[in-house]
PDB file of C-alpha atoms and ligand atoms in Angstrom:
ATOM      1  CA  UNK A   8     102.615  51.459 112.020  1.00  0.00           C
ATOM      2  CA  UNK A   9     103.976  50.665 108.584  1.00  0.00           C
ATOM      3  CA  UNK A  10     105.817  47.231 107.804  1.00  0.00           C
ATOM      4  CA  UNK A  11     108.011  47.974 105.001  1.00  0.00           C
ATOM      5  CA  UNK A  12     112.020  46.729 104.810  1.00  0.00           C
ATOM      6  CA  UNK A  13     113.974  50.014 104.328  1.00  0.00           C
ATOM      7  CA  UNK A  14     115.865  50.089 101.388  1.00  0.00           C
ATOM      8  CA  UNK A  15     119.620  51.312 102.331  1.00  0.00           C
ATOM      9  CA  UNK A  16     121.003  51.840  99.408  1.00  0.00           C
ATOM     10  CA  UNK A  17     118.801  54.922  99.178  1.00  0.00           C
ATOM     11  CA  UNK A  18     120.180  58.147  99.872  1.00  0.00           C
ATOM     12  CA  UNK A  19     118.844  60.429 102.781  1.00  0.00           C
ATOM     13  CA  UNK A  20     119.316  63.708 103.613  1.00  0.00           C
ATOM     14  CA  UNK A  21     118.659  64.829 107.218  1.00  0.00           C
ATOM     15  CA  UNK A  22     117.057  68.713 108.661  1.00  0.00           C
ATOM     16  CA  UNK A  23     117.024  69.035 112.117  1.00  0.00           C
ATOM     17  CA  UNK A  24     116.933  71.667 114.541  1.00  0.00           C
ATOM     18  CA  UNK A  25     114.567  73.477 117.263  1.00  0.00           C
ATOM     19  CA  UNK A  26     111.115  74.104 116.733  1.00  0.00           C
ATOM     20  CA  UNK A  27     109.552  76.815 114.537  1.00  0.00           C
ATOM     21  CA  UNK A  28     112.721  76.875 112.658  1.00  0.00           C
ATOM     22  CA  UNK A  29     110.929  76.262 109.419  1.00  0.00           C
ATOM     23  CA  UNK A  30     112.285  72.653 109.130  1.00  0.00           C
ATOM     24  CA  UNK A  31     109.070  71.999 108.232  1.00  0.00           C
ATOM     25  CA  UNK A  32     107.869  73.917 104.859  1.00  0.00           C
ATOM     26  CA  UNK A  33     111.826  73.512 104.104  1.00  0.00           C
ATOM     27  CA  UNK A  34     111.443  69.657 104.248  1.00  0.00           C
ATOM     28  CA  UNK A  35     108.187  69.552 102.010  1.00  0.00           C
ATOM     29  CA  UNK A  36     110.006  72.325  99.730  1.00  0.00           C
ATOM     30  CA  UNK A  37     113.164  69.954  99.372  1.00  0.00           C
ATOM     31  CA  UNK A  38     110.536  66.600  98.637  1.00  0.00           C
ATOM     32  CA  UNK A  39     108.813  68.493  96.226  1.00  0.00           C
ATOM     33  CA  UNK A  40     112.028  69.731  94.160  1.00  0.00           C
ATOM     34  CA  UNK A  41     113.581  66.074  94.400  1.00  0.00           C
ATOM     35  CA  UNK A  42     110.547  64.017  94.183  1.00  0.00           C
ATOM     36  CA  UNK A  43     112.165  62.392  97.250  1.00  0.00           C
ATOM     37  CA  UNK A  44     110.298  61.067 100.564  1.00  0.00           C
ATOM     38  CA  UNK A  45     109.386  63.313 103.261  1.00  0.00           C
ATOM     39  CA  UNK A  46     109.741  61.662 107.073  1.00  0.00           C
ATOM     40  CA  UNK A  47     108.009  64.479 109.450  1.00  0.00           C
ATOM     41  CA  UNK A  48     109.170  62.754 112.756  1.00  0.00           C
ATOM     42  CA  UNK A  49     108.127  65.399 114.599  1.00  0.00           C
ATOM     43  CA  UNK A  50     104.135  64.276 113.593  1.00  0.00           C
ATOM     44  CA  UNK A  51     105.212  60.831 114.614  1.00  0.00           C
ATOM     45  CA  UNK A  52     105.985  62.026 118.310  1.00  0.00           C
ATOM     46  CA  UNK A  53     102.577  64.347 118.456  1.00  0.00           C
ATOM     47  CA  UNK A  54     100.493  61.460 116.981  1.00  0.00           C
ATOM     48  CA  UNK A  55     101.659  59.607 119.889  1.00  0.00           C
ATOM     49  CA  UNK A  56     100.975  61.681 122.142  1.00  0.00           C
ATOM     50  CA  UNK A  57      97.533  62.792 120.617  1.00  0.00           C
ATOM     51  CA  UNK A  58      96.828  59.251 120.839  1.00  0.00           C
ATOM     52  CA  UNK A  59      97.961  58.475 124.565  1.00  0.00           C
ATOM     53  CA  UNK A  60      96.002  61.952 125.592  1.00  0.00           C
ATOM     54  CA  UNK A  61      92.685  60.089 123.647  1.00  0.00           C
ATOM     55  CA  UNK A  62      93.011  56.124 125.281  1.00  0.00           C
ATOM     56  CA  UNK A  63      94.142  58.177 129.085  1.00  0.00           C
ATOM     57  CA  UNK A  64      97.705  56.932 128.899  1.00  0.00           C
ATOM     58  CA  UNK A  65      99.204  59.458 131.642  1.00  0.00           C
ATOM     59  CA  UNK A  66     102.606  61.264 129.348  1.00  0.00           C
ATOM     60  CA  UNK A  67     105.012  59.889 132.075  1.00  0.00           C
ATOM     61  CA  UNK A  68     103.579  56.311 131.832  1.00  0.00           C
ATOM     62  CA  UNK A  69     106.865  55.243 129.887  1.00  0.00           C
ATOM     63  CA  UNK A  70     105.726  51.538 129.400  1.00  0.00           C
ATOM     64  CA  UNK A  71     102.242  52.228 128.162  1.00  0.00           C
ATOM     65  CA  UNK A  72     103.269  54.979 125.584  1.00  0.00           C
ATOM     66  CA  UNK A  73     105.979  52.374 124.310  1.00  0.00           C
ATOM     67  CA  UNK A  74     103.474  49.602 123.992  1.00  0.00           C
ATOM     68  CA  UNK A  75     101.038  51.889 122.599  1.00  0.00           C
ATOM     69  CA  UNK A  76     103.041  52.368 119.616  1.00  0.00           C
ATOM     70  CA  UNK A  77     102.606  49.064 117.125  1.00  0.00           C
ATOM     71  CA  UNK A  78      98.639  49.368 117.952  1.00  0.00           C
ATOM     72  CA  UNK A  79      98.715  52.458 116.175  1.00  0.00           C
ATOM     73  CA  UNK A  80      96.894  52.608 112.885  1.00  0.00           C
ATOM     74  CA  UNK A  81      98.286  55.591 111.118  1.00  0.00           C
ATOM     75  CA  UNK A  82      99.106  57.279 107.641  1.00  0.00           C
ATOM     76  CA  UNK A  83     101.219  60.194 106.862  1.00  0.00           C
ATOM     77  CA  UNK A  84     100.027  62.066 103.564  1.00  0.00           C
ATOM     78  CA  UNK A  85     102.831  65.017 102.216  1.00  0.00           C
ATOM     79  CA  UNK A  86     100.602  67.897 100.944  1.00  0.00           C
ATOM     80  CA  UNK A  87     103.162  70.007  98.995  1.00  0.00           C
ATOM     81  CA  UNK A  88     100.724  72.936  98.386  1.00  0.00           C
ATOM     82  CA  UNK A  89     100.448  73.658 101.725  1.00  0.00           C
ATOM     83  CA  UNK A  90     103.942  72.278 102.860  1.00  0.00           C
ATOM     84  CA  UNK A  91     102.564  69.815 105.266  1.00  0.00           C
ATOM     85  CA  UNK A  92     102.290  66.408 106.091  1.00  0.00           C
ATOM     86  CA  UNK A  93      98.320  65.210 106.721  1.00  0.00           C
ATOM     87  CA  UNK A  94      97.787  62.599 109.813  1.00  0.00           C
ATOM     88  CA  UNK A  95      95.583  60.034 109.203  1.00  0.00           C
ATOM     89  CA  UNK A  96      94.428  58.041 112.584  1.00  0.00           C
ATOM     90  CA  UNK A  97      92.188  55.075 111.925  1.00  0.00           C
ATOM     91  CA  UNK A  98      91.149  56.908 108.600  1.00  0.00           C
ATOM     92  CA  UNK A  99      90.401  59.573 110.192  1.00  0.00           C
ATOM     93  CA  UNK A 100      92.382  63.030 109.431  1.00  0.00           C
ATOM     94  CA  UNK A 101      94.182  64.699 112.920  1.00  0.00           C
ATOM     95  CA  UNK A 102      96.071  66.771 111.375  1.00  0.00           C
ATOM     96  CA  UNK A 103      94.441  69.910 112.859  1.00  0.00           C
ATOM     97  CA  UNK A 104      94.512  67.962 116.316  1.00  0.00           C
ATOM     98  CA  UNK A 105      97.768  66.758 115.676  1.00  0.00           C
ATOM     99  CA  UNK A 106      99.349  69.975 114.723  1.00  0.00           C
ATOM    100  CA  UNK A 107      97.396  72.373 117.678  1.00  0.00           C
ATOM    101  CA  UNK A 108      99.960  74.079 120.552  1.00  0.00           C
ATOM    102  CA  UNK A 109      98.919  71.200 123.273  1.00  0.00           C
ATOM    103  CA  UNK A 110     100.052  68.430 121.528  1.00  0.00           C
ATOM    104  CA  UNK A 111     103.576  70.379 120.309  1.00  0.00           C
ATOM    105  CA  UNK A 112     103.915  70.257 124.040  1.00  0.00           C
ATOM    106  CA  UNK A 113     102.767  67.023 125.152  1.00  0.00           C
ATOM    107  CA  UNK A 114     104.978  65.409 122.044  1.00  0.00           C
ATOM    108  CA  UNK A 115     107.935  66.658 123.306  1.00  0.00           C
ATOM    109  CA  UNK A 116     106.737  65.381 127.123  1.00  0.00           C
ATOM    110  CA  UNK A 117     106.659  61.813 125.423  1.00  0.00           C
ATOM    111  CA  UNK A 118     110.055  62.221 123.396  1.00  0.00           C
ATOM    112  CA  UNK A 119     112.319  62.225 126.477  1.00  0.00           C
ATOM    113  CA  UNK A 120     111.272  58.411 127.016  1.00  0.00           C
ATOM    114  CA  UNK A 121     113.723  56.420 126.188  1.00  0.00           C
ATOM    115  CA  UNK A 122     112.084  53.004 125.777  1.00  0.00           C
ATOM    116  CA  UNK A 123     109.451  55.678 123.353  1.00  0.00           C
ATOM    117  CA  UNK A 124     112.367  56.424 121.061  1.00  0.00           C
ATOM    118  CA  UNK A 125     113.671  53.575 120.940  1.00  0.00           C
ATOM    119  CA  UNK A 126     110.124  51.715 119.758  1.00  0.00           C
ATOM    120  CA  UNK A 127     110.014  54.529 117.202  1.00  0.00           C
ATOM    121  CA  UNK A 128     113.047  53.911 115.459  1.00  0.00           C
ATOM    122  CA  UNK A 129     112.384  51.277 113.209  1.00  0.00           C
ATOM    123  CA  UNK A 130     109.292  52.771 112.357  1.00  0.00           C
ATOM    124  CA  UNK A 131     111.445  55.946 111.130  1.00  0.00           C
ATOM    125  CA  UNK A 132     113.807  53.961 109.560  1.00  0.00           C
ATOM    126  CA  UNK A 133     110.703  52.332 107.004  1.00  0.00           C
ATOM    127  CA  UNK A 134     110.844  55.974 105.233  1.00  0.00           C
ATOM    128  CA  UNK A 135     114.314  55.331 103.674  1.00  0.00           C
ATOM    129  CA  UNK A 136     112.763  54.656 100.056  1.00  0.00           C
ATOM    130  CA  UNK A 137     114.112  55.434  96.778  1.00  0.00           C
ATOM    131  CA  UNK A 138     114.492  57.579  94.944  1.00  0.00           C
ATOM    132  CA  UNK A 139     115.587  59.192  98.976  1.00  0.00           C
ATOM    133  CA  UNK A 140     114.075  60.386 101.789  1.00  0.00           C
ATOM    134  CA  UNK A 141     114.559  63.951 103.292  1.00  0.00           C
ATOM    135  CA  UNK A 142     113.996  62.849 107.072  1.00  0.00           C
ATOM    136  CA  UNK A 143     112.439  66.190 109.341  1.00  0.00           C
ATOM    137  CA  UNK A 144     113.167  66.127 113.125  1.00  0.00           C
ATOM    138  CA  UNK A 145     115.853  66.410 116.334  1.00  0.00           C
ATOM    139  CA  UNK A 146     117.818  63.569 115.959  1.00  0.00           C
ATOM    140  CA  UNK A 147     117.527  62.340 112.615  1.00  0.00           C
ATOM    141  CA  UNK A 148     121.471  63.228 111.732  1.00  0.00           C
ATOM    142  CA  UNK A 149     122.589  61.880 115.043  1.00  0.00           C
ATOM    143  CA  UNK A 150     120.681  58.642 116.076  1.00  0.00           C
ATOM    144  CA  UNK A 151     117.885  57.717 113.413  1.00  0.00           C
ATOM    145  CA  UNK A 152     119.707  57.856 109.840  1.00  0.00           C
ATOM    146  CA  UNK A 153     123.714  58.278 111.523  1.00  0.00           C
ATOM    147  CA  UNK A 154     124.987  57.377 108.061  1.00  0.00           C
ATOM    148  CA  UNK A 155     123.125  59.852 106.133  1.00  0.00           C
ATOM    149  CA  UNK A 156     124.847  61.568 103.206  1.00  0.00           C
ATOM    150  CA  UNK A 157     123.592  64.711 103.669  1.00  0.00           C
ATOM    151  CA  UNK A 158     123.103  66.783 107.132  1.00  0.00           C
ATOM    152  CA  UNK A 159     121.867  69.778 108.110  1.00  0.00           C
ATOM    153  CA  UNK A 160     121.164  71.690 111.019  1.00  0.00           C
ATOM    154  CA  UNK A 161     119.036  74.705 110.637  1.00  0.00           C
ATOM    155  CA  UNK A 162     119.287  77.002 113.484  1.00  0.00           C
ATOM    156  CA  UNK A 163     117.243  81.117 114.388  1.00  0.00           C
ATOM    157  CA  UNK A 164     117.234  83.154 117.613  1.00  0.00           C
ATOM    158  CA  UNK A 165     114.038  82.354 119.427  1.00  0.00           C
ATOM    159  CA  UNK A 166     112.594  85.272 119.129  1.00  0.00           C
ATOM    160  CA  UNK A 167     113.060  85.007 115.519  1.00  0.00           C
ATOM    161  CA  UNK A 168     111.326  81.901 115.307  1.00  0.00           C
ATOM    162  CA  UNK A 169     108.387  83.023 117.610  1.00  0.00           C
ATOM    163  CA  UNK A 170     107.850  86.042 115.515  1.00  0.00           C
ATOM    164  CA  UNK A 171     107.801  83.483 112.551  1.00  0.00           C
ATOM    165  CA  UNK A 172     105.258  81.241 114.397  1.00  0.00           C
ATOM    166  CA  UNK A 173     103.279  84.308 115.321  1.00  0.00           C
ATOM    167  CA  UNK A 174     102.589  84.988 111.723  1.00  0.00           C
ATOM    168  CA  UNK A 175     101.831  81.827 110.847  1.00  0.00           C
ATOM    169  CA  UNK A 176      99.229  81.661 113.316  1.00  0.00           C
ATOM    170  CA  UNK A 177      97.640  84.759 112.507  1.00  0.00           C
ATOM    171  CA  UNK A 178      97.779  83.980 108.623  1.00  0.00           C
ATOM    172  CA  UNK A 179      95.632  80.840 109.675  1.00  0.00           C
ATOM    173  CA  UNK A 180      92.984  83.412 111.419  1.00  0.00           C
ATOM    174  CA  UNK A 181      93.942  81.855 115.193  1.00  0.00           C
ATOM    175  CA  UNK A 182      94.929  84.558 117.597  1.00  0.00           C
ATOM    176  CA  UNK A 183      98.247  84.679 118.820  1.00  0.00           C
ATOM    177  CA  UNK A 184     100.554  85.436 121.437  1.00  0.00           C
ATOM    178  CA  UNK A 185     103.976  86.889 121.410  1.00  0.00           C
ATOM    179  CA  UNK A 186     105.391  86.468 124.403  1.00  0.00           C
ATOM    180  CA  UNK A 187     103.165  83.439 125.249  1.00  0.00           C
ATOM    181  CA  UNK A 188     104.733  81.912 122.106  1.00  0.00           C
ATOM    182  CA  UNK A 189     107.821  82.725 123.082  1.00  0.00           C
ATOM    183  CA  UNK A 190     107.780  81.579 126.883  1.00  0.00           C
ATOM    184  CA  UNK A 191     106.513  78.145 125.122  1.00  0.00           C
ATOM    185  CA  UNK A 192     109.193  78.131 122.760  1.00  0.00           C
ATOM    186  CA  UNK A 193     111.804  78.403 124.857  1.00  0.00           C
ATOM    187  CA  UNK A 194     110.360  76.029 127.410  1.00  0.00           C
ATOM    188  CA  UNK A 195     110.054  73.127 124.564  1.00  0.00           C
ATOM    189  CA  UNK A 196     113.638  74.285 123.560  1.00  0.00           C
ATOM    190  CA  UNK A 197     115.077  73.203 127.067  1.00  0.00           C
ATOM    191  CA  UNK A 198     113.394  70.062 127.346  1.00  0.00           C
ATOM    192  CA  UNK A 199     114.227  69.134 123.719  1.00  0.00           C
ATOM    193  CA  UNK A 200     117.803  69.868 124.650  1.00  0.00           C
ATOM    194  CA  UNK A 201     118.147  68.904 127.780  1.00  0.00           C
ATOM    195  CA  UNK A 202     116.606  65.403 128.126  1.00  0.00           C
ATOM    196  CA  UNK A 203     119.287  62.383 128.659  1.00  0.00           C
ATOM    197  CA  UNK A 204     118.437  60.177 125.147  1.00  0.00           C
ATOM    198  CA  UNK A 205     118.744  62.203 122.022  1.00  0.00           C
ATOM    199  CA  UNK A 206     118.753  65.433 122.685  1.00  0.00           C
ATOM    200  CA  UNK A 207     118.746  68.100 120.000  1.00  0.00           C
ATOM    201  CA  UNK A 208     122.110  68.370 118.880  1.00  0.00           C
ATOM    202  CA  UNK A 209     123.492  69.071 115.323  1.00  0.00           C
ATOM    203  CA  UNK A 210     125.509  65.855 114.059  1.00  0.00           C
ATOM    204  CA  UNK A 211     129.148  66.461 114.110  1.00  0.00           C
ATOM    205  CA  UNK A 212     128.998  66.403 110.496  1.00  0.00           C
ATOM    206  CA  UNK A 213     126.451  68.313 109.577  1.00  0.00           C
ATOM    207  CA  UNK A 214     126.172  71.871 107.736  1.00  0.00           C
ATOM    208  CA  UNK A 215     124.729  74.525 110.623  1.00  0.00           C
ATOM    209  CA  UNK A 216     122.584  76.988 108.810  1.00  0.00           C
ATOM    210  CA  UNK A 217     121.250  79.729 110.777  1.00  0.00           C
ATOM    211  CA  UNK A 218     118.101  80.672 109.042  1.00  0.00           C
ATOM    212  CA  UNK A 219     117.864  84.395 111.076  1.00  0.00           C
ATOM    213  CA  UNK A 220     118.325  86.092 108.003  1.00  0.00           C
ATOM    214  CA  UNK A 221     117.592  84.128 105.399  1.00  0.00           C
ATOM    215  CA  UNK A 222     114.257  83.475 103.284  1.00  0.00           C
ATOM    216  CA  UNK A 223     112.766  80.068 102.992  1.00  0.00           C
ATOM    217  CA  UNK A 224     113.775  79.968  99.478  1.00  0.00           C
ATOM    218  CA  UNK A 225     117.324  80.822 100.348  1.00  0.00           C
ATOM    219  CA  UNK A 226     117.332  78.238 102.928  1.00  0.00           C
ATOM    220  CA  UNK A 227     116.793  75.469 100.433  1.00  0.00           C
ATOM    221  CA  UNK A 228     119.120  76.861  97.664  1.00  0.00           C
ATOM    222  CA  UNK A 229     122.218  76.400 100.152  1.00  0.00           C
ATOM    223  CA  UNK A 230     121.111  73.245 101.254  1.00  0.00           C
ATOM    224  CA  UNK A 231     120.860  71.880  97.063  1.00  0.00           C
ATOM    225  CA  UNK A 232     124.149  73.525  96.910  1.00  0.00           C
ATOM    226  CA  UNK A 233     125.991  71.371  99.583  1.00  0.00           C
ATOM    227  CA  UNK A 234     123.818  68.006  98.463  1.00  0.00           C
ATOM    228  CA  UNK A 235     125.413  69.125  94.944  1.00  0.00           C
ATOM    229  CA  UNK A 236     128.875  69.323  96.347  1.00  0.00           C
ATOM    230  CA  UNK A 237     128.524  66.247  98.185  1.00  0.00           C
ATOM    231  CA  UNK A 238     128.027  64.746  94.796  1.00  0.00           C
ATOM    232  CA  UNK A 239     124.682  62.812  95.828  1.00  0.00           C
TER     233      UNK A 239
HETATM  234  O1   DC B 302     108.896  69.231 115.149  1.00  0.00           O
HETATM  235  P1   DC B 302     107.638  69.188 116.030  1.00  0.00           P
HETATM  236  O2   DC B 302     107.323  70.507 116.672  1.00  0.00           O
HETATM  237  O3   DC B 302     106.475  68.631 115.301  1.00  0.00           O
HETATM  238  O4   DC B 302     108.016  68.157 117.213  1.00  0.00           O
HETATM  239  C1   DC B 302     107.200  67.997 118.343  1.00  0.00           C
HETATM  240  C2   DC B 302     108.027  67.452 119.496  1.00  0.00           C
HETATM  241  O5   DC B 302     108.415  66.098 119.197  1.00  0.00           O
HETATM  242  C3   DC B 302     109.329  68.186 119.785  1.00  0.00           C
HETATM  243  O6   DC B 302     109.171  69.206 120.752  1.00  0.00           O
HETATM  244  C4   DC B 302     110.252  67.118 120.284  1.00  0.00           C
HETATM  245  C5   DC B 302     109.719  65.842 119.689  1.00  0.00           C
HETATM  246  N1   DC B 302     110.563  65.317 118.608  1.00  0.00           N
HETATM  247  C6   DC B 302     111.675  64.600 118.970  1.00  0.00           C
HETATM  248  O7   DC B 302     111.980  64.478 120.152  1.00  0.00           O
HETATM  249  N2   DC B 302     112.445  63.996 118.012  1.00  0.00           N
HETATM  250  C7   DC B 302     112.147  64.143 116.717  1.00  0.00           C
HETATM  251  N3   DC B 302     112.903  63.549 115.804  1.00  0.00           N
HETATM  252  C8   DC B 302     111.017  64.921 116.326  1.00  0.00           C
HETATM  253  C9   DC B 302     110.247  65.504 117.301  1.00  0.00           C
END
């Protein structure tokens, strides 16, 4: 866990929405232009529960994932090449662990714990660094960074975003499974939306972009445009 004071007069910009929605690539995209932090919260929730899976901390053991949490020894490297954030666990890299289909689904097991979020919050809240932070997640608009400047919501049909993460499994050379992928999807989707603390929700003042029809690269040039016209 890292221990530095946040610095608030920094200005953060905030992408949430469901997952496979390419919040992901757009986040490391937007770093990269800005030379800004990159907060990949949803890494922070898999780590955890990578990590629970590892010391056989049961995923509905609320206490023990919460108190798990400051033990962890962890580092979060942005690789803009390859629009990704690396996991470092005790020096060693997870990111392939940390990234798999199991532990997509076991993070969003441990995100519906309340006393888990809440331990996690000042943790997030550490990544608000000059010269900003663009902060990647479900509820960073809406609980972790409320008074962001900048928030956006990027939304895609689910079977748009399975056919995305189809490809991108397939690119990587790991077979794949449409309608696997999307019975998964939609199944993480539910729980995500449905649980009682934070549940995905776009902030009531954030810009909803649905992504359907639009190219990565389009995604981020509307975004720039509304951080321009917000003046930050
Ligand atoms: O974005 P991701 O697929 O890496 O996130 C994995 C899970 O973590 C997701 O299904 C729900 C949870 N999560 C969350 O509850 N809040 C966040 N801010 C980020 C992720």
């Amino acid at each position: 866990m890292i221990t530095t004071t946040p610095d608030l007069s920094a200005p953060v910009l905030t992408l949430d929405g469901p997952s496979g929605v390419g919040k992901g690539t757009t986040a490391l995209l937007l770093a990269e232009h800005l030379a800004w932090q990159v907060l990949d919260s949803g890494a922070i929730y898999r780590l955890l529960a990578y990590a629970a899976k590892a010391q056989h901390i049961r995923l509905d053991d609320e206490a023990a994932l919460a108190a798990l949490i400051p033990k962890l020894s962890v580092r979060f490297v942005p690789l803009f090449d390859q629009h990704t954030v690396a996991v470092y666990w005790a020096g060693e890299d997870i990111s392939a662990q940390v990234r798999s289909r199991n532990t997509g689904e076991w993070a969003s097991q441990v995100a519906v714990w309340p006393q888990v979020r809440h331990a996690l919050l000042a943790w997030q809240r550490q990544f608000q660094q000059q010269p900003g932070l663009i902060a990647d997640g479900r509820d960073m608009g809406t609980m972790v960074f409320p008074c962001a400047k900048v928030k956006i919501f990027l939304t895609a049909q689910p079977e748009e975003r399975a056919k995305r993460r189809y490809k991108q499994l397939k690119e990587k050379g790991i077979d794949a499974n449409m309608p696997a992928i999307l019975q998964e999807l939609n199944l993480r989707d539910a729980r995500d939306q449905n649980r009682q603390v934070a549940p995905l929700l776009p902030a009531e003042d954030a810009l909803v972009i649905d992504t359907s029809n639009l190219s990565v690269s389009d995604v981020v040039s509307v975004i720039l445009a509304h951080k321009k016209n917000k003046r930050i």
